[in-house]
Short mmCIF file of C-alpha atoms in Angstrom, two decimals:
data_model
loop_
_atom_site.label_atom_id
_atom_site.label_comp_id
_atom_site.label_asym_id
_atom_site.label_seq_id
_atom_site.Cartn_x
_atom_site.Cartn_y
_atom_site.Cartn_z
CA MET A 867 80.81 95.30 54.49
CA HIS A 868 78.37 96.12 57.33
CA PRO A 869 78.14 93.07 59.62
CA ALA A 870 75.94 93.17 62.69
CA ALA A 871 73.36 91.07 64.49
CA ARG A 872 69.63 91.87 64.34
CA THR A 873 68.43 93.14 67.68
CA ARG A 874 65.38 91.45 69.13
CA THR A 875 63.87 94.78 70.28
CA THR A 876 63.80 97.68 67.88
CA PHE A 877 65.45 100.78 69.27
CA ARG A 878 63.08 103.22 67.55
CA THR A 879 59.34 103.06 67.30
CA GLY A 880 59.08 105.54 64.41
CA PRO A 881 60.79 105.75 61.05
CA THR A 882 64.54 105.59 61.29
CA PRO A 883 66.15 108.88 60.24
CA VAL A 884 68.78 108.77 57.59
CA PRO A 885 71.56 111.13 58.69
CA GLN A 886 73.55 112.83 55.99
CA PRO A 887 77.25 112.10 55.74
CA ARG A 888 79.54 114.70 57.22
CA SER A 889 80.95 115.61 53.86
CA ARG A 890 79.60 114.97 50.42
CA ARG A 891 81.36 112.03 48.83
CA ILE A 892 82.77 113.06 45.48
CA ARG A 893 83.12 110.18 43.13
CA SER A 894 86.46 110.08 41.33
CA LEU A 895 86.57 110.33 37.59
CA ILE A 896 86.91 106.80 36.28
CA ASP A 897 86.57 105.64 32.76
CA ALA A 898 83.94 103.32 31.36
CA ASP A 899 86.29 100.35 31.30
CA ALA A 900 86.98 100.60 35.03
CA LEU A 901 83.25 100.78 35.75
CA ARG A 902 82.62 97.82 33.54
CA VAL A 903 85.22 95.74 35.44
CA LEU A 904 83.80 96.81 38.82
CA HIS A 905 80.21 96.05 37.86
CA ARG A 906 81.07 92.69 36.39
CA ALA A 907 82.85 91.57 39.57
CA ALA A 908 80.17 93.08 41.83
CA ARG A 909 77.39 91.16 40.06
CA VAL A 910 79.26 87.93 40.74
CA LEU A 911 79.64 88.90 44.41
CA LEU A 912 75.93 89.65 44.58
CA ASP A 913 75.16 86.13 43.38
CA ASP A 914 77.69 84.69 45.82
CA LEU A 915 76.53 86.59 48.93
CA PRO A 916 75.90 83.49 51.14
CA ASP A 917 79.52 82.38 50.72
CA LEU A 918 80.74 85.95 51.27
CA THR A 919 78.67 86.13 54.45
CA ASP A 920 80.10 82.85 55.72
CA ARG A 921 83.65 84.03 55.07
CA LEU A 922 83.13 87.28 56.94
CA LEU A 923 81.51 85.53 59.90
CA ALA A 924 84.45 83.12 60.06
CA VAL A 925 86.88 86.05 60.26
CA LEU A 926 84.76 87.78 62.90
CA ARG A 927 84.52 84.62 64.96
CA GLU A 928 88.30 84.35 64.91
CA GLN A 929 89.21 88.00 65.51
CA GLU A 930 86.37 89.56 67.52
CA PRO A 931 85.29 87.94 70.82
CA ALA A 932 82.18 90.16 70.95
CA TYR A 933 80.95 88.80 67.62
CA ARG A 934 81.92 85.30 68.67
CA THR A 935 79.48 85.67 71.56
CA ALA A 936 76.77 87.02 69.24
CA LEU A 937 77.19 84.05 66.92
CA GLU A 938 77.02 81.60 69.80
CA ASN A 939 73.89 83.24 71.21
CA ASP A 940 71.98 83.68 67.94
CA HIS A 941 73.84 82.51 64.84
CA ALA A 942 70.84 82.77 62.49
CA ALA A 943 70.03 86.38 63.36
CA THR A 944 73.68 87.40 63.11
CA TRP A 945 74.04 85.69 59.73
CA GLN A 946 70.92 87.40 58.35
CA GLU A 947 72.07 90.83 59.49
CA VAL A 948 75.53 90.40 57.97
CA HIS A 949 74.02 89.09 54.76
CA ARG A 950 71.65 92.04 54.46
CA SER A 951 74.43 94.53 55.18
CA LEU A 952 76.74 93.00 52.58
CA ARG A 953 73.93 93.00 50.03
CA HIS A 954 73.43 96.75 50.50
CA SER A 955 77.15 97.31 50.21
CA VAL A 956 77.62 95.34 47.00
CA THR A 957 74.46 96.82 45.49
CA SER A 958 75.90 100.26 46.20
CA LEU A 959 78.83 99.38 43.91
CA LEU A 960 76.37 98.75 41.08
CA ASP A 961 73.97 101.64 41.73
CA PRO A 962 75.47 104.20 44.14
CA ARG A 963 72.67 106.76 43.88
CA GLY A 964 69.75 104.37 43.90
CA SER A 965 71.11 102.33 46.83
CA ARG A 966 72.45 105.17 48.94
CA GLU A 967 69.46 105.78 51.26
CA ALA A 968 68.75 102.09 51.85
CA ALA A 969 72.42 101.46 52.68
CA HIS A 970 72.40 104.40 55.09
CA ARG A 971 69.29 103.10 56.86
CA CYS A 972 70.80 99.66 57.19
CA THR A 973 74.02 101.03 58.68
CA TRP A 974 72.15 103.33 61.06
CA ARG A 975 70.01 100.48 62.37
CA ILE A 976 73.12 98.39 62.94
CA GLY A 977 74.78 101.11 65.00
CA ALA A 978 71.66 101.71 67.12
CA ALA A 979 71.01 98.00 67.63
CA ARG A 980 74.59 97.22 68.59
CA ALA A 981 74.66 100.07 71.10
CA GLU A 982 71.50 98.67 72.69
CA GLN A 983 73.04 95.21 72.84
CA GLY A 984 76.21 96.55 74.44
CA LEU A 985 78.64 95.50 71.70
CA PRO A 986 81.83 97.60 72.00
CA LEU A 987 82.08 100.33 69.38
CA ASP A 988 85.66 99.34 68.55
CA ALA A 989 84.47 95.84 67.69
CA LEU A 990 81.69 97.23 65.51
CA LEU A 991 84.05 99.51 63.55
CA HIS A 992 86.53 96.68 63.16
CA ALA A 993 83.77 94.52 61.72
CA PHE A 994 82.88 97.20 59.16
CA ARG A 995 86.48 97.53 58.08
CA LEU A 996 86.87 93.77 57.86
CA GLY A 997 83.77 93.69 55.68
CA GLY A 998 85.24 96.36 53.40
CA SER A 999 88.51 94.44 53.13
CA LEU A 1000 86.70 91.22 52.31
CA VAL A 1001 84.59 92.84 49.57
CA TRP A 1002 87.67 94.42 48.01
CA GLN A 1003 89.54 91.11 48.23
CA ARG A 1004 86.68 89.28 46.49
CA LEU A 1005 86.52 91.93 43.76
CA VAL A 1006 90.22 91.36 43.09
CA GLU A 1007 89.84 87.56 43.22
CA GLU A 1008 86.92 87.55 40.80
CA THR A 1009 88.60 89.90 38.34
CA THR A 1010 91.81 87.85 38.50
CA ARG A 1011 89.84 84.67 37.80
CA SER A 1012 87.71 85.97 34.94
CA GLU A 1013 89.84 88.68 33.29
CA PRO A 1014 93.40 88.83 34.73
CA ASP A 1015 94.37 91.68 32.42
CA ASP A 1016 91.66 93.91 33.92
CA ILE A 1017 93.17 93.92 37.42
CA ARG A 1018 94.96 97.17 36.65
CA LEU A 1019 91.60 98.86 36.04
CA LEU A 1020 90.41 98.16 39.60
CA VAL A 1021 93.02 100.61 40.85
CA HIS A 1022 90.81 103.41 39.51
CA VAL A 1023 87.89 102.44 41.79
CA ALA A 1024 89.86 101.56 44.94
CA THR A 1025 89.53 105.08 46.34
CA ASP A 1026 85.76 105.05 45.84
CA VAL A 1027 85.37 101.68 47.53
CA TRP A 1028 87.33 102.76 50.61
CA ASN A 1029 85.61 106.14 50.75
CA PHE A 1030 82.35 104.21 50.94
CA VAL A 1031 83.72 102.11 53.83
CA ASP A 1032 84.92 105.22 55.69
CA GLU A 1033 81.58 106.96 55.17
CA HIS A 1034 79.66 104.06 56.67
CA CYS A 1035 82.11 103.67 59.54
CA THR A 1036 81.41 107.30 60.42
CA LEU A 1037 77.69 106.76 60.04
CA VAL A 1038 77.56 103.64 62.22
CA ALA A 1039 79.66 105.37 64.89
CA ASP A 1040 77.28 108.35 64.92
CA ALA A 1041 74.27 106.07 65.23
CA TYR A 1042 75.96 104.09 67.99
CA ARG A 1043 76.82 107.19 70.02
CA GLN A 1044 73.37 108.72 69.63
CA ALA A 1045 71.72 105.48 70.70
CA GLU A 1046 74.17 105.20 73.59
CA ARG A 1047 73.22 108.69 74.80
CA GLN A 1048 69.53 107.85 74.59
CA LEU A 1049 70.07 104.60 76.46
CA ALA A 1050 72.06 106.39 79.17
CA TRP A 1051 69.26 108.93 79.54
CA ARG A 1052 66.69 106.15 79.79
CA ARG A 1053 68.73 104.36 82.44
CA GLU A 1054 69.24 107.55 84.46
CA ASN A 1055 65.57 108.44 84.18
CA ARG A 1056 64.55 104.95 85.25
CA VAL A 1057 66.82 105.18 88.29
CA ARG A 1058 65.31 108.56 89.20
CA LEU A 1059 61.78 107.21 88.89
CA LEU A 1060 62.56 104.18 91.03
CA ALA A 1061 64.30 106.30 93.67
CA ALA A 1062 61.46 108.83 93.71
CA ALA A 1063 58.89 106.07 94.23
CA LEU A 1064 61.04 104.64 97.00
CA LEU A 1065 61.25 107.99 98.81
CA ASP A 1066 57.55 108.70 98.28
CA GLY A 1067 56.61 105.34 99.71
CA THR A 1068 54.82 104.35 96.48
CA SER A 1069 57.35 101.78 95.26
CA ARG A 1070 55.81 98.44 94.31
CA ILE A 1071 57.10 95.33 96.04
CA ALA A 1072 57.74 93.82 92.60
CA ASP A 1073 60.05 96.75 91.75
CA LEU A 1074 62.25 96.43 94.83
CA PRO A 1075 64.76 93.95 93.33
CA GLU A 1076 65.26 96.21 90.29
CA THR A 1077 65.48 99.27 92.53
CA ALA A 1078 68.15 97.60 94.65
CA GLU A 1079 70.12 96.66 91.54
CA ARG A 1080 69.88 100.09 89.91
CA LEU A 1081 70.77 101.98 93.08
CA CYS A 1082 73.50 99.45 93.95
CA LEU A 1083 72.01 99.01 97.41
CA PRO A 1084 70.86 95.77 99.13
CA GLU A 1085 67.13 95.24 99.33
CA HIS A 1086 67.21 94.17 102.97
CA GLY A 1087 69.81 96.57 104.35
CA ARG A 1088 69.44 99.12 107.12
CA TYR A 1089 68.92 102.68 105.90
CA VAL A 1090 68.86 106.29 107.00
CA VAL A 1091 67.55 109.10 104.80
CA VAL A 1092 69.16 112.53 104.95
CA ALA A 1093 67.19 115.61 103.81
CA ILE A 1094 69.33 118.51 102.54
CA ALA A 1095 68.11 122.01 101.74
CA GLY A 1096 70.11 125.08 100.75
CA GLY A 1097 73.75 125.37 99.85
CA PRO A 1098 75.42 124.40 96.57
CA PRO A 1099 74.47 120.85 95.48
CA HIS A 1100 77.66 120.27 93.48
CA ASP A 1101 79.77 119.70 96.59
CA LEU A 1102 77.86 116.55 97.53
CA GLU A 1103 79.82 113.38 96.72
CA PRO A 1104 77.89 110.21 97.61
CA GLY A 1105 79.96 107.14 98.29
CA GLY A 1106 79.26 103.58 97.20
CA SER A 1107 76.85 102.99 100.10
CA ALA A 1108 74.62 105.96 99.30
CA TYR A 1109 72.37 107.35 96.58
CA LEU A 1110 71.57 111.06 96.25
CA HIS A 1111 68.21 112.00 94.76
CA SER A 1112 68.08 115.65 93.66
CA GLY A 1113 64.83 117.50 94.18
CA VAL A 1114 63.52 120.97 93.40
CA GLU A 1115 63.91 122.37 96.93
CA VAL A 1116 65.17 119.42 98.97
CA ASP A 1117 67.70 116.70 98.08
CA HIS A 1118 67.43 113.30 99.75
CA GLY A 1119 70.27 110.90 100.39
CA ILE A 1120 69.49 107.21 100.90
CA VAL A 1121 72.36 105.83 102.96
CA LEU A 1122 73.13 102.23 103.87
CA VAL A 1123 74.22 102.01 107.51
CA GLY A 1124 75.56 99.16 109.58
CA ASP A 1125 73.92 97.15 112.30
CA GLU A 1126 75.54 99.17 115.07
CA GLY A 1127 73.62 101.16 117.64
CA GLU A 1128 71.19 103.86 116.63
CA GLY A 1129 73.59 106.66 117.57
CA LYS A 1130 76.27 105.25 115.31
CA ALA A 1131 73.80 104.91 112.45
CA ASP A 1132 72.81 108.57 112.77
CA ARG A 1133 76.39 109.77 112.30
CA GLU A 1134 77.41 107.64 109.35
CA PRO A 1135 75.07 109.10 106.69
CA LEU A 1136 76.74 112.51 106.62
CA ALA A 1137 80.15 111.13 105.68
CA ALA A 1138 78.59 108.77 103.14
CA LEU A 1139 77.15 111.80 101.31
CA GLY A 1140 80.34 113.85 101.57
CA LEU A 1141 78.81 116.04 104.31
CA THR A 1142 79.93 117.14 107.75
CA ALA A 1143 77.88 118.20 110.74
CA ASP A 1144 79.30 121.72 110.31
CA ALA A 1145 77.14 122.62 107.34
CA PRO A 1146 78.00 125.73 105.29
CA ALA A 1147 75.94 128.84 105.94
CA GLY A 1148 72.40 128.49 104.68
CA ARG A 1149 72.45 124.70 104.38
CA ARG A 1150 69.94 122.80 106.50
CA ILE A 1151 70.37 119.06 107.07
CA GLY A 1152 67.87 116.70 108.63
CA VAL A 1153 68.97 113.17 109.53
CA GLY A 1154 66.18 110.67 110.11
CA SER A 1155 66.34 107.55 112.22
CA ALA A 1156 67.22 104.15 110.78
CA VAL A 1157 64.74 101.77 109.13
CA THR A 1158 65.12 98.23 107.87
CA GLY A 1159 64.77 97.40 104.17
CA LEU A 1160 64.30 99.49 101.04
CA ALA A 1161 60.55 99.08 101.39
CA ALA A 1162 60.69 101.30 104.50
CA VAL A 1163 62.70 104.13 102.87
CA GLY A 1164 59.49 106.13 102.43
CA ASP A 1165 59.08 106.17 106.22
CA ALA A 1166 62.74 107.11 106.60
CA ARG A 1167 62.24 110.02 104.21
CA ARG A 1168 59.34 111.37 106.29
CA LEU A 1169 61.51 111.17 109.39
CA ALA A 1170 64.31 113.04 107.61
CA ASP A 1171 61.87 115.74 106.47
CA LEU A 1172 60.63 116.01 110.04
CA ALA A 1173 64.21 116.55 111.24
CA LEU A 1174 64.74 119.11 108.48
CA SER A 1175 61.66 121.07 109.59
CA ILE A 1176 63.26 121.52 113.01
CA CYS A 1177 66.43 123.08 111.56
CA PRO A 1178 66.78 126.82 112.17
CA PRO A 1179 66.42 128.99 109.04
CA GLU A 1180 70.06 130.10 109.19
CA GLY A 1181 71.23 126.50 108.74
CA GLY A 1182 72.57 123.60 110.75
CA THR A 1183 72.22 119.85 111.22
CA VAL A 1184 69.44 118.17 113.19
CA ARG A 1185 69.51 114.46 113.99
CA LEU A 1186 66.02 113.28 114.76
CA THR A 1187 67.09 110.91 117.54
CA GLU A 1188 68.55 113.88 119.43
CA HIS A 1189 65.43 116.06 119.06
CA LEU A 1190 62.51 113.74 119.71
CA PRO A 1191 60.47 116.19 121.85
CA GLU A 1192 60.70 118.79 119.08
CA ALA A 1193 59.78 116.13 116.56
CA LEU A 1194 56.72 115.15 118.55
CA VAL A 1195 55.53 118.74 118.63
CA VAL A 1196 56.33 119.67 115.04
CA SER A 1197 54.76 116.47 113.68
CA CYS A 1198 51.38 117.97 114.65
CA PRO A 1199 51.60 121.77 114.44
CA GLU A 1200 47.97 122.25 115.43
CA LEU A 1201 48.44 120.42 118.73
CA GLY A 1202 51.71 122.27 119.29
CA ALA A 1203 50.02 125.62 118.85
CA SER A 1204 47.16 124.55 121.13
CA LEU A 1205 49.59 123.36 123.81
CA THR A 1206 51.55 126.61 123.61
CA GLU A 1207 48.43 128.73 124.07
CA ARG A 1208 47.05 126.55 126.85
CA VAL A 1209 50.26 126.45 128.89
CA LEU A 1210 52.09 129.69 128.07
CA GLY A 1211 49.23 131.90 126.86
CA PRO A 1212 49.23 134.36 129.81
CA LEU A 1213 53.00 134.73 129.64
CA LEU A 1214 53.03 135.26 125.87
CA ARG A 1215 50.51 138.09 126.15
CA LEU A 1216 52.85 140.22 128.27
CA GLU A 1217 54.72 143.21 126.90
CA PRO A 1218 57.48 141.95 124.53
CA ALA A 1219 60.40 142.98 126.77
CA ASP A 1220 58.88 141.41 129.90
CA ARG A 1221 57.76 138.33 127.96
CA ASP A 1222 61.19 137.71 126.44
CA VAL A 1223 62.98 137.95 129.80
CA LEU A 1224 60.70 135.35 131.38
CA LEU A 1225 60.86 133.01 128.38
CA ASP A 1226 64.66 133.22 128.26
CA THR A 1227 64.79 132.43 131.97
CA LEU A 1228 62.61 129.34 131.54
CA VAL A 1229 64.70 128.16 128.59
CA ALA A 1230 67.96 128.66 130.51
CA TRP A 1231 66.61 126.85 133.58
CA PHE A 1232 65.62 123.80 131.48
CA ALA A 1233 68.94 123.88 129.62
CA CYS A 1234 70.80 123.92 132.94
CA GLU A 1235 68.80 120.93 134.22
CA GLY A 1236 66.94 122.95 136.85
CA SER A 1237 69.98 124.68 138.33
CA ALA A 1238 69.19 128.32 139.18
CA GLN A 1239 72.88 128.96 139.85
CA ARG A 1240 74.02 127.87 136.39
CA ALA A 1241 71.01 129.53 134.74
CA GLY A 1242 72.02 132.80 136.43
CA GLU A 1243 75.56 132.46 135.11
CA ARG A 1244 74.21 131.92 131.63
CA LEU A 1245 71.86 134.92 131.92
CA TYR A 1246 74.44 137.12 133.73
CA CYS A 1247 72.24 137.60 136.79
CA HIS A 1248 72.04 136.36 140.41
CA ARG A 1249 70.43 133.00 141.17
CA ASN A 1250 67.85 134.75 143.32
CA THR A 1251 66.82 136.81 140.31
CA VAL A 1252 66.33 133.57 138.40
CA LEU A 1253 64.22 132.12 141.20
CA ASN A 1254 62.08 135.25 141.36
CA ARG A 1255 61.44 135.14 137.63
CA LEU A 1256 60.55 131.45 137.79
CA ARG A 1257 58.06 132.06 140.60
CA ARG A 1258 56.44 134.79 138.51
CA CYS A 1259 56.20 132.38 135.56
CA GLU A 1260 54.50 129.81 137.79
CA GLN A 1261 51.98 132.38 138.96
CA LEU A 1262 51.21 133.53 135.41
CA ILE A 1263 50.69 130.09 133.89
CA GLY A 1264 49.23 128.36 136.96
CA ARG A 1265 51.75 125.52 136.95
CA SER A 1266 54.54 124.40 139.23
CA LEU A 1267 58.09 123.60 138.19
CA ALA A 1268 58.19 121.16 141.09
CA ARG A 1269 55.49 118.89 139.61
CA PRO A 1270 56.81 116.44 136.91
CA HIS A 1271 53.59 116.58 134.88
CA ASP A 1272 53.67 120.37 134.78
CA VAL A 1273 57.37 120.34 133.88
CA VAL A 1274 56.67 118.10 130.88
CA GLU A 1275 53.89 120.37 129.64
CA ILE A 1276 55.98 123.53 130.08
CA SER A 1277 58.98 121.95 128.32
CA LEU A 1278 56.91 120.83 125.32
CA ALA A 1279 55.14 124.19 125.12
CA LEU A 1280 58.49 126.01 125.13
CA THR A 1281 59.70 123.68 122.39
CA ALA A 1282 56.62 124.38 120.25
CA CYS A 1283 56.97 128.10 120.86
CA ARG A 1284 60.60 128.17 119.74
CA LEU A 1285 60.29 125.99 116.63
CA PRO A 1286 60.43 127.76 113.24
CA ARG A 1287 57.01 128.35 111.72
CA GLY A 1288 56.42 126.75 108.29
#
């Protein structure tokens, strides 16, 4: 009545709980003669369990492809499990109270084991009902053979037999669903652990094939990591070429990109994660540069975090390949601070109003590629005013905007000065 194959790995390490039925089964009032007929036939079935098991397996092989596969893979284990289940069922006809807990444990183990093996729940419930039908059919056959006149008495126990079948169908379904939830949690947790190790750069080489399979990403693909902070996480919708790993403060998207140029690779990750460059207010996005292979995703994550650290506090998107000078400075804050003090120290120690005017002029001049005319238009002042301010800057810091080496130092110092402080 409860066919199933023995699983090779036990689902639980501790004692198996015996859940209570959803409603207490109330045994119908049947007379002593009906019980006598039922017990007599059940004792015969108990002695004939091997044949009963073979008959049920034959029906399952014919009607349920899932059980057909189980029989082909491990016939002996499947036969033993079905035999044990039928023995509990028939014993329950003879001693309902004494056999109740053992029958429940057997059914619960079947549901948990079958969920772990991946057998469809519909097939499992069908098997239980087929088992109930076969037991009832054999009770009728045996009574007809031994005492034909007693067939009418079996009608009084039919309700009890089918209530028993329904109770165990409910029980096996509950066990199956609980085991399925636990298995799903284990799978999700395993994926999170593998992804976290990948992003941390601590993933073992031996785990890479499993990681690739679980994340549905090729082991030797080309990847970009996107770091995302702020904004509601529920609006992120990764596509099939991306995996989103949720963190406490920062989420990281691992995105498979093509073999196109670096610029192309830097744009693709946003769409793969359901993002756009125009991030909502408060959301900061850092896009790292591409790396080759899952083994290098840890490096890609550090590049994405570096890009994220350059983002302004109010939000925005920073692609690392477009902000390499800033990345060079922010990657070593101590050197950035030292460079700022060494190059711009005298200017920074001016009165705030005077300091800000000169700094804004330098920034505008660099942004306008050294054009005083365009810098003046941006600052709403005459080009001569810009040139006068620049000459004053040169005098303060002791460097010339006409010397390439000095220009590089001033540019990097300005970058370090303007970056957000962590």
